[in-house]
GROMACS .gro file of C-alpha atoms in nm:
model
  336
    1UNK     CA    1  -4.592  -0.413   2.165
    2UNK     CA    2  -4.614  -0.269   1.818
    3UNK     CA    3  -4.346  -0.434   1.543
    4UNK     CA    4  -4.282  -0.325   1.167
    5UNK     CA    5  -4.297  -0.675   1.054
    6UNK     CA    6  -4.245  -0.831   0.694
    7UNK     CA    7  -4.483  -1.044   0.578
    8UNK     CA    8  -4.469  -1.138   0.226
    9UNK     CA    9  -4.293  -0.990  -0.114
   10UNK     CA   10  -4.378  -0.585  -0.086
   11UNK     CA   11  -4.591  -0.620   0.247
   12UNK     CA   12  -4.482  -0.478   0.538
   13UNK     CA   13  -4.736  -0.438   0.838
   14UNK     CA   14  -4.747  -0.313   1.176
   15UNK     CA   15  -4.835  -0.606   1.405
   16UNK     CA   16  -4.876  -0.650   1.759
   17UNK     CA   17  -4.632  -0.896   1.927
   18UNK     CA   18  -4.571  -0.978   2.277
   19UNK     CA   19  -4.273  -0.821   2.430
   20UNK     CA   20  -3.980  -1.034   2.420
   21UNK     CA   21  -3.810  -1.132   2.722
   22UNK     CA   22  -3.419  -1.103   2.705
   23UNK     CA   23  -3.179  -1.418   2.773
   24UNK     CA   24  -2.944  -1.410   3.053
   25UNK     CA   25  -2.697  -1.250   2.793
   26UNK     CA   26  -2.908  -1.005   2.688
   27UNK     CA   27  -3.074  -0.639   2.774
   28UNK     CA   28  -3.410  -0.520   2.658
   29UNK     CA   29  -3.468  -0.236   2.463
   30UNK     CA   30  -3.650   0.035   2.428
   31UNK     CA   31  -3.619   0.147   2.060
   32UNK     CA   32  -3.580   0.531   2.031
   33UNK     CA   33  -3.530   0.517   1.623
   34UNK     CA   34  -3.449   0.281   1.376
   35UNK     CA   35  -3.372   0.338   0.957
   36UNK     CA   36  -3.488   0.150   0.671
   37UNK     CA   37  -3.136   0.009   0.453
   38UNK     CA   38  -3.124  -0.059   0.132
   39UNK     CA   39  -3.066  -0.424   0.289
   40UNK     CA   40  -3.418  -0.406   0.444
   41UNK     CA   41  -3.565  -0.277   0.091
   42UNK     CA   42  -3.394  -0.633  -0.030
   43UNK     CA   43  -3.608  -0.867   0.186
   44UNK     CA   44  -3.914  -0.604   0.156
   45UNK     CA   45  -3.900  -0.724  -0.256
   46UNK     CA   46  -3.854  -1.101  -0.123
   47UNK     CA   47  -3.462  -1.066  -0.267
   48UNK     CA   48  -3.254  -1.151   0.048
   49UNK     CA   49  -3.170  -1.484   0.045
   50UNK     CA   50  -3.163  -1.531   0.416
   51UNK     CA   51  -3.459  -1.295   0.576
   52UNK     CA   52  -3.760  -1.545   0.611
   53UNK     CA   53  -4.132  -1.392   0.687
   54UNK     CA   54  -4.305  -1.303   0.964
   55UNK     CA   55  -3.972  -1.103   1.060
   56UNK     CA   56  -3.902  -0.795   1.279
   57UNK     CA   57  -3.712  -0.564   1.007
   58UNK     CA   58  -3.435  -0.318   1.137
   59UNK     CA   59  -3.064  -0.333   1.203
   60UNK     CA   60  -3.011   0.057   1.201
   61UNK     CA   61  -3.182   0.139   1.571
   62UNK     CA   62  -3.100   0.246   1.871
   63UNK     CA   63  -3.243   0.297   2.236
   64UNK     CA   64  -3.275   0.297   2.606
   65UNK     CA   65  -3.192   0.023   2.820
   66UNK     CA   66  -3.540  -0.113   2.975
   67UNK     CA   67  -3.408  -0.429   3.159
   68UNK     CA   68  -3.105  -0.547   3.196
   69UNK     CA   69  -2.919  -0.821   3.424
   70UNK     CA   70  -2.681  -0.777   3.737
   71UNK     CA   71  -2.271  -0.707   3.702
   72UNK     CA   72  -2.295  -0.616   3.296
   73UNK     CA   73  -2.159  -0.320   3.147
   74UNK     CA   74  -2.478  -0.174   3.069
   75UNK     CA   75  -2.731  -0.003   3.326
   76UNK     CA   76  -3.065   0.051   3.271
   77UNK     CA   77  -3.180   0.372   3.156
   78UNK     CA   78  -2.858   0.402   2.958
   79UNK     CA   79  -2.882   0.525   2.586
   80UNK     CA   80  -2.687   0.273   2.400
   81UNK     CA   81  -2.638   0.205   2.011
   82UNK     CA   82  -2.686  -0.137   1.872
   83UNK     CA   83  -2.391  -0.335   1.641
   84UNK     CA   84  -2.625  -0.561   1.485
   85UNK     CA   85  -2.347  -0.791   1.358
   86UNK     CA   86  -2.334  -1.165   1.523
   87UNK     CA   87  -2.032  -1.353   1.415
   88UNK     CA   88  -1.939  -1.709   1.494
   89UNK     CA   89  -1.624  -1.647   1.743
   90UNK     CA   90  -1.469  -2.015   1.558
   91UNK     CA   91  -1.413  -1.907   1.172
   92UNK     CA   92  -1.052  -1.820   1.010
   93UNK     CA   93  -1.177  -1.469   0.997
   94UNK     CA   94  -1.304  -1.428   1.312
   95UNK     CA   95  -0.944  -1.606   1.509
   96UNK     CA   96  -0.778  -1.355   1.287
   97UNK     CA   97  -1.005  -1.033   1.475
   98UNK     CA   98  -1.225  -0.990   1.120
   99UNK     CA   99  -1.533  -1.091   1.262
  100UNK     CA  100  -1.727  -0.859   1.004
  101UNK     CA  101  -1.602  -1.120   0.740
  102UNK     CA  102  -1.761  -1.397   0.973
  103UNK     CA  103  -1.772  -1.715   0.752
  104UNK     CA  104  -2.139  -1.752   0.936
  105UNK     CA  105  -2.204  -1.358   0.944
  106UNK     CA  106  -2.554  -1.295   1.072
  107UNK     CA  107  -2.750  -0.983   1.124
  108UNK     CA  108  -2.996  -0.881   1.399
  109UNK     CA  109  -3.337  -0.759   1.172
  110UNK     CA  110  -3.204  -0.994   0.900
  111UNK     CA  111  -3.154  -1.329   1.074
  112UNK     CA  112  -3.336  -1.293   1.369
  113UNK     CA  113  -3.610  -0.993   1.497
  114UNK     CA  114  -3.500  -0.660   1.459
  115UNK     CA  115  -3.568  -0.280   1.566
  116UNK     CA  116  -3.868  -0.192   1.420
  117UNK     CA  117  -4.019  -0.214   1.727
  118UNK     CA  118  -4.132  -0.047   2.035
  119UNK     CA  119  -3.848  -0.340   2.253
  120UNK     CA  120  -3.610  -0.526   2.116
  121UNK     CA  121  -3.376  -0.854   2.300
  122UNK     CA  122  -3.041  -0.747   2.228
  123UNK     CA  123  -2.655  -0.898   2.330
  124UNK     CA  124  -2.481  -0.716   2.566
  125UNK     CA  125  -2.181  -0.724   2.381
  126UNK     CA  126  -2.360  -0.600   2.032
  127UNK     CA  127  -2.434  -0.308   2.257
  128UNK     CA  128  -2.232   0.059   2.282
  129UNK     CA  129  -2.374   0.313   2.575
  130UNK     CA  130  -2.360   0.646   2.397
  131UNK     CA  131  -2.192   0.979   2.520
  132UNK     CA  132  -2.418   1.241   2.652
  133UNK     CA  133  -2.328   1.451   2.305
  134UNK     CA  134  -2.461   1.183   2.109
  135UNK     CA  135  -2.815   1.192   2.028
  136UNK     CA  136  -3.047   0.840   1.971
  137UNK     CA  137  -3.153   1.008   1.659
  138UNK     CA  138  -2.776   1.010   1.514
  139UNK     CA  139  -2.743   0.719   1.680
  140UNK     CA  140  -2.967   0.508   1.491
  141UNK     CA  141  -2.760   0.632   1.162
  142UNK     CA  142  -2.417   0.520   1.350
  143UNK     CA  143  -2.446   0.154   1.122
  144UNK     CA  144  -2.435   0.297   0.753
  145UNK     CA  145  -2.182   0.584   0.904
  146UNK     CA  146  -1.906   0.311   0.977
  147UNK     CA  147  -2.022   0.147   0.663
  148UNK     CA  148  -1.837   0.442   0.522
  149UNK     CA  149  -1.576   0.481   0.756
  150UNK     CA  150  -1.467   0.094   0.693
  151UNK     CA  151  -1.470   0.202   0.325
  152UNK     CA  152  -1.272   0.496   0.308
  153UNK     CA  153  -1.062   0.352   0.569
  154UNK     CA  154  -0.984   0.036   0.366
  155UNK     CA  155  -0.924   0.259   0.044
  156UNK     CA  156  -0.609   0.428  -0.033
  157UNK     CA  157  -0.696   0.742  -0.059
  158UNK     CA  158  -0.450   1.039  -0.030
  159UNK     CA  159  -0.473   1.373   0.078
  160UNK     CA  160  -0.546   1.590  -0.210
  161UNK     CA  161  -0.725   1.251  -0.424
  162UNK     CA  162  -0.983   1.333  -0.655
  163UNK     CA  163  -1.276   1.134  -0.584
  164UNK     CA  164  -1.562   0.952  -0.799
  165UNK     CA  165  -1.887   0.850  -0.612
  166UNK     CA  166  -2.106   0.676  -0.823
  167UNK     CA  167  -2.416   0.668  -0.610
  168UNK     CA  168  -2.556   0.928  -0.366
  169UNK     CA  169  -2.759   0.712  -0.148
  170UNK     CA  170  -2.703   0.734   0.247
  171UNK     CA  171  -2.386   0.482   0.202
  172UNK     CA  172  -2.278   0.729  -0.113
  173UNK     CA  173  -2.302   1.100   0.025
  174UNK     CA  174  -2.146   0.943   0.383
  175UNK     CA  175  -1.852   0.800   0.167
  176UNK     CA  176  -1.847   1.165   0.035
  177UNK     CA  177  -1.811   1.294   0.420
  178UNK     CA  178  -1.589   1.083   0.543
  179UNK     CA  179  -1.345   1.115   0.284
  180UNK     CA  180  -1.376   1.527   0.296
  181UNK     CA  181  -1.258   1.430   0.639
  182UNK     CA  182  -0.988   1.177   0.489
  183UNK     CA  183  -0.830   1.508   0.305
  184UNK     CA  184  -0.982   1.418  -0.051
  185UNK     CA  185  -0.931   1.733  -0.282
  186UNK     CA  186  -1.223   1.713  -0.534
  187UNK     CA  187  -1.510   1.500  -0.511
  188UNK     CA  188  -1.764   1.420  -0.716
  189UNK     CA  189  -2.087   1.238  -0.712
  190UNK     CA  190  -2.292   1.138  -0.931
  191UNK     CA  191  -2.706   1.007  -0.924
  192UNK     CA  192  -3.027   1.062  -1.115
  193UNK     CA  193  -3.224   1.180  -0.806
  194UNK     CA  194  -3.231   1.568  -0.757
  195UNK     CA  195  -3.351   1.523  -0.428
  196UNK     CA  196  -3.051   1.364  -0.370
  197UNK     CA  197  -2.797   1.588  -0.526
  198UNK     CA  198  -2.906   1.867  -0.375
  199UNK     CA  199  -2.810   1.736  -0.036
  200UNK     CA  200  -2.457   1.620  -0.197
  201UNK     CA  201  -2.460   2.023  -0.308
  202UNK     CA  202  -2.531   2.123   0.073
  203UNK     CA  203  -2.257   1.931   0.224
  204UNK     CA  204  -1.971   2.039  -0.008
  205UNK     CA  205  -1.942   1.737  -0.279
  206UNK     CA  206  -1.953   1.850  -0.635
  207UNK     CA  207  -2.306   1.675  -0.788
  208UNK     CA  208  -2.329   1.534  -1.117
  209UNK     CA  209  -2.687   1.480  -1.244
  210UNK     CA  210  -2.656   1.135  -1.424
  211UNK     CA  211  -2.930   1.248  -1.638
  212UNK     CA  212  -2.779   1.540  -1.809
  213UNK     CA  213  -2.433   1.504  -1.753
  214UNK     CA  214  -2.179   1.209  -1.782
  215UNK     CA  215  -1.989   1.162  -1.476
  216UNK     CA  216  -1.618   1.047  -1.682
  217UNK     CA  217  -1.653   1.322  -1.888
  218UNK     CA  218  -1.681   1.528  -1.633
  219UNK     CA  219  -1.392   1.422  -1.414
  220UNK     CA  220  -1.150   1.331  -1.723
  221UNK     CA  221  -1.214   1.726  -1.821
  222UNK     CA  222  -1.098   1.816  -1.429
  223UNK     CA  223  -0.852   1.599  -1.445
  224UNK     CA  224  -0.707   1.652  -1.795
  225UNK     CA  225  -0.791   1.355  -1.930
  226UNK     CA  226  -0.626   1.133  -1.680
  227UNK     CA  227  -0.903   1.044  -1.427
  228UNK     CA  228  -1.011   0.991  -1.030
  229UNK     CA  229  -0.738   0.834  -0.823
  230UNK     CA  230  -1.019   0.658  -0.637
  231UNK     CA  231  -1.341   0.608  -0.706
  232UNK     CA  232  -1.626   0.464  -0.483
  233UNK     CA  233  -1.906   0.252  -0.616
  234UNK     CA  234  -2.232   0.241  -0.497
  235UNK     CA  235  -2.511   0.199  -0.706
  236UNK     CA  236  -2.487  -0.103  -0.776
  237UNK     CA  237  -2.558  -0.112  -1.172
  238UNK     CA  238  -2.413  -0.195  -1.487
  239UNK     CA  239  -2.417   0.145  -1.588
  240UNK     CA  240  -2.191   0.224  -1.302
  241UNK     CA  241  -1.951  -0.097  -1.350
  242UNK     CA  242  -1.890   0.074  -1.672
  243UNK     CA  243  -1.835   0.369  -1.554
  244UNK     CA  244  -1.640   0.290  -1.267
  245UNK     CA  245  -1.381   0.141  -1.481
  246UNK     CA  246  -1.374   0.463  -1.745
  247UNK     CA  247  -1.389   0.708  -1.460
  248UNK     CA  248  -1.027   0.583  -1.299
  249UNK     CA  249  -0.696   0.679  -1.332
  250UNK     CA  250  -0.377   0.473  -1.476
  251UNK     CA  251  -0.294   0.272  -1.107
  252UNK     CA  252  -0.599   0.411  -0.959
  253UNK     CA  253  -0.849   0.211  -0.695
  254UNK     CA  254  -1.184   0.133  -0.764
  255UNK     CA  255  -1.342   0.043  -0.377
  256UNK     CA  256  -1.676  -0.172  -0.469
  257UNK     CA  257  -1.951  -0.085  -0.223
  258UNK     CA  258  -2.265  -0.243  -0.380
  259UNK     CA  259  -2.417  -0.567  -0.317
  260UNK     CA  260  -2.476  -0.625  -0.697
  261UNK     CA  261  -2.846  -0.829  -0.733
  262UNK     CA  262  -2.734  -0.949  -1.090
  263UNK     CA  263  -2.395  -1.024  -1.128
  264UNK     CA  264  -2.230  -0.727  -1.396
  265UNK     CA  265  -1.998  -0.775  -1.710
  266UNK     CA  266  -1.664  -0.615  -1.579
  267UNK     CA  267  -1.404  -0.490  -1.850
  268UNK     CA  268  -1.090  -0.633  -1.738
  269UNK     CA  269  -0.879  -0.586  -2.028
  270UNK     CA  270  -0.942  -0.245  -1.975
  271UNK     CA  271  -0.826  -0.298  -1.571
  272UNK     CA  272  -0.544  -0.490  -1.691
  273UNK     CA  273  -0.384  -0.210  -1.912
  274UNK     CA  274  -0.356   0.070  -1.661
  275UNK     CA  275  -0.282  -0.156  -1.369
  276UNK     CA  276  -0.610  -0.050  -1.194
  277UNK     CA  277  -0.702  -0.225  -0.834
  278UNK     CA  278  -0.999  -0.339  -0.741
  279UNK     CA  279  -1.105  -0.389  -0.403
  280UNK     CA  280  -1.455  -0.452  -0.194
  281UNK     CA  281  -1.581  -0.407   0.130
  282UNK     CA  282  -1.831  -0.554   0.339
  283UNK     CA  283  -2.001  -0.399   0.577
  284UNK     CA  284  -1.758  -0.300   0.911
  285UNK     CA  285  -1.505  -0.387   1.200
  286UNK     CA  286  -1.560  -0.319   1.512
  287UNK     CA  287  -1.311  -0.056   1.516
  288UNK     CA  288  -1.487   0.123   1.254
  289UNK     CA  289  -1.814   0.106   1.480
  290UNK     CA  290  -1.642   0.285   1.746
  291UNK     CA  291  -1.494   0.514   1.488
  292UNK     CA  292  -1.821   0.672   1.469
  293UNK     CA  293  -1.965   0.699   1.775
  294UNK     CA  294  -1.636   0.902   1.870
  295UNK     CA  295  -1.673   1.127   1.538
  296UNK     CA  296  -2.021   1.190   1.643
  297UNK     CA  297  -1.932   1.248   2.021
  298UNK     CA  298  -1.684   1.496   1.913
  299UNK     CA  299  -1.911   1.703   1.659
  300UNK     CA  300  -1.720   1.633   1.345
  301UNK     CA  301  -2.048   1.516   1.174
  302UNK     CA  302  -2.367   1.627   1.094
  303UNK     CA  303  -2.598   1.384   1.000
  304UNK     CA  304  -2.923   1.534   1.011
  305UNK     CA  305  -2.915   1.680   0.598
  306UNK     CA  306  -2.971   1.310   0.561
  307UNK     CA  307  -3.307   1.280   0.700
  308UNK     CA  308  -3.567   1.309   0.478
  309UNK     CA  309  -3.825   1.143   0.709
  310UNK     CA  310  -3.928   1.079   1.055
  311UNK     CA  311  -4.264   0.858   1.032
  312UNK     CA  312  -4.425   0.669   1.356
  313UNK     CA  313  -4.408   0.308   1.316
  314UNK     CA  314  -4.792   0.298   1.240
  315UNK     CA  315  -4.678   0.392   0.911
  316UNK     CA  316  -4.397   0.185   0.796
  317UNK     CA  317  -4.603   0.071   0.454
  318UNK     CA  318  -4.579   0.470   0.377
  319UNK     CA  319  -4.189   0.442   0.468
  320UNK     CA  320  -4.105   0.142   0.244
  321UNK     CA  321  -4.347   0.320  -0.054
  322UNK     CA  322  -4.110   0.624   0.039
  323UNK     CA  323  -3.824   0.481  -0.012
  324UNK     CA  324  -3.913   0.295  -0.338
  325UNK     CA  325  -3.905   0.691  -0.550
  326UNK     CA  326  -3.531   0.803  -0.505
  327UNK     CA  327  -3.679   1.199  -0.546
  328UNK     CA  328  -3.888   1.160  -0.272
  329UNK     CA  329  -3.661   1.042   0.006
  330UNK     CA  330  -3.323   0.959   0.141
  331UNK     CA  331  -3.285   0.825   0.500
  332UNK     CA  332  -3.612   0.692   0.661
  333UNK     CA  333  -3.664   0.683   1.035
  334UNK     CA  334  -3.919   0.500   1.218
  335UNK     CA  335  -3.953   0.640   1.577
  336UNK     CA  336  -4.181   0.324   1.786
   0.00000   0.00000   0.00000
C-alpha cells in the first residue's frame, strides 16, 4: 500500500508498505481522507518529542471498514471516524473518566502508524460509525472540531461575551464557530494571513489583520476601554501571550489553546490586579468527540470554507511545503 511516511527533519515521502494486518481488537481501514495538524507539522520539523522516524503521519482520518472481526460493533463496509486518542485505562485521570488527560496519553500517527495511508489497523473502540448525513470528508475534520468544542465547552463563556481569538488557524476560526453557536455576541480574530481572514470574514467573525491593526486596541475601543470577557489563544507566540493578557477584561478568562514550543514570559502582576483566570485545554473528552459527529449529523456546521486543499497522497511533500506559507493554505487533506 502507499503511506505518507516521515523520514527525517523536513522529509516526508510516500513509501510503499505492506498492508498491516489488524489484531484481534482491531478493524482495518480503508482511509477515505486524512488532514495534516499543526501536531504533524511538529514532528515534520523533528520538534515532537515523542514521534520517532520511519512513521505513518496522520491522526485526523477517516474511512471504510475493510476487515473487521465477528460480534464487534463495527461491520464492514461501515463509514466510521477514527478517535485517535489511546489512554492507559489505570491513571488518576483516566479512574476519574478524563482519559484525554491520560498520564500515558498516546496518539495513533504520533506514537504508533497513522492515516496517511491507503489502510490503517485501528481499535475498535477508537472507532465511531458515522450517520448517513455525515460525509468522510467532514469526517476526517471531526478531531480539530471537538478540539474546539472541548475548548469552548471548558470556557465560561456567556451568551452575549465578546470574544478575542488570537489565531485563525483551523483550531482558531473553529473556536470562532463553535462559540457563535455558544451565543458569543462579538467576536474577533485576529492573524497575519489574509488568506486566512478572509475565511474568518465568510463565516461571520470580525477579522483583525495583525499586520495593520492591533487586536487590544481594537476590542478595548468596542468595548470602551474595558476588554473581551474571554479570549481564546491560539497562536502560540509571545506576541500573543502579551496580548492575551492586554486584550481581557477585569475577571475575564483567558482559555490557552497553544502548545507553546518555547516556553513565554507571562505578566502576572498584570493577571493578579484584575483577578483574571487562566485556564488550558488539551486536546478532548470523549464526550466532546461525540459532540461533533452529532453537530455534523444534524447540519449545524459547515466545514468545507476550511479546505484549502485536497492533494492525492503522491503528493504529501507539496502538502507539508503548503502548509509551511500561512497565505497559501489552511486545512490540508490527503485523499489515499
Amino acid at each position: 500500500m502507499k503511506a505518507g511516511t516521515y523520514v527525517s527533519p523536513k522529509q516526508v515521502e510516500m513509501t510503499e508498505r505492506e498492508i498491516p494486518i489488524p489484531k484481534a481488537d482491531e478493524a482495518l481501514i480503508k482511509v477515505s481522507y486524512g488532514g495534516i495538524c499543526g501536531t504533524d507539522m511538529m514532528i515534520y520539523h523533528g520538534l515532537h518529542p515523542r514521534a520517532e522516524a520511519p512513521l505513518i503521519l496522520g491522526h485526523e482520518f477517516s474511512g471504510v471498514v475493510e476487515q473487521v472481526g465477528e460480534n464487534q460493533h463495527v461491520k464492514k463496509g461501515d463509514k466510521v471516524a477514527v478517535e485517535p486518542l489511546i489512554s492507559c485505562g489505570k491513571c488518576a485521570a483516566c479512574r476519574n473518566g478524563q482519559m484525554h488527560v491520560c498520564a500515558k496519553l498516546r496518539y495513533i500517527g504520533i506514537d504508533k502508524d497513522g492515516g496517511f495511508a491507503e489502510y490503517a489497523t485501528i481499535p475498535f473502540n477508537r472507532l465511531h460509525v458515522l450517520p448517513e448525513s455525515v460525509t468522510e470528508k467532514e469526517a476526517a475534520m471531526l478531531e480539530p472540531l471537538a478540539v474546539a468544542i472541548h475548548t469552548v465547552r471548558r470556557s465560561k463563556l456567556l451568551v452575549g461575551d465578546t470574544v478575542a481569538i488570537l489565531g485563525a488557524g483551523p483550531i482558531g476560526l473553529l473556536i470562532g464557530i463553535i462559540a457563535q453557536r455558544a451565543g458569543a455576541g462579538k467576536i474577533f480574530i485576529s492573524d497575519v494571513s489574509s488568506m486566512r481572514l478572509q475565511v474568518a470574514r465568510k463565516l461571520g467573525l470580525e477579522a483583525i489583520d495583525a499586520r495593520d491593526l492591533d487586536i487590544v486596541q481594537v476590542v478595548k475601543e468596542y468595548t470602551n476601554g474595558v476588554g473581551a470577557d474571554v479570549v481564546f489563544e491560539v497562536a502560540g507566540s509571545q506576541i500573543t501571550a502579551n496580548q492575551m493578557i492586554d486584550c481581557i477584561k477585569y475577571q475575564g478568562e483567558i482559555m490557552v489553546v497553544s502548545v507553546y514550543k518555547k516556553p513565554p514570559t507571562i505578566q502576572l502582576a498584570a493577571m493578579h490586579f484584575r483577578e483574571i483566570s487562566l485556564s488550558t485545554t488539551r486536546c478532548y473528552s470523549p464526550e466532546d468527540f461525540t459532540k461533533a459527529i452529532e453537530l455534523l449529523a444534524q447540519n449545524k456546521i459547515n466545514l468545507d470554507p476550511l479546505i484549502s486543499h485536497i492533494l492525492p497522497l503522491e503528493e504529501i511533500k507539496t502538502g507539508f511545503e503548503l502548509m509551511e506559507n500561512p497565505d497559501q493554505s489552511l486545512k490540508i487533506l490527503f485523499q489515499p
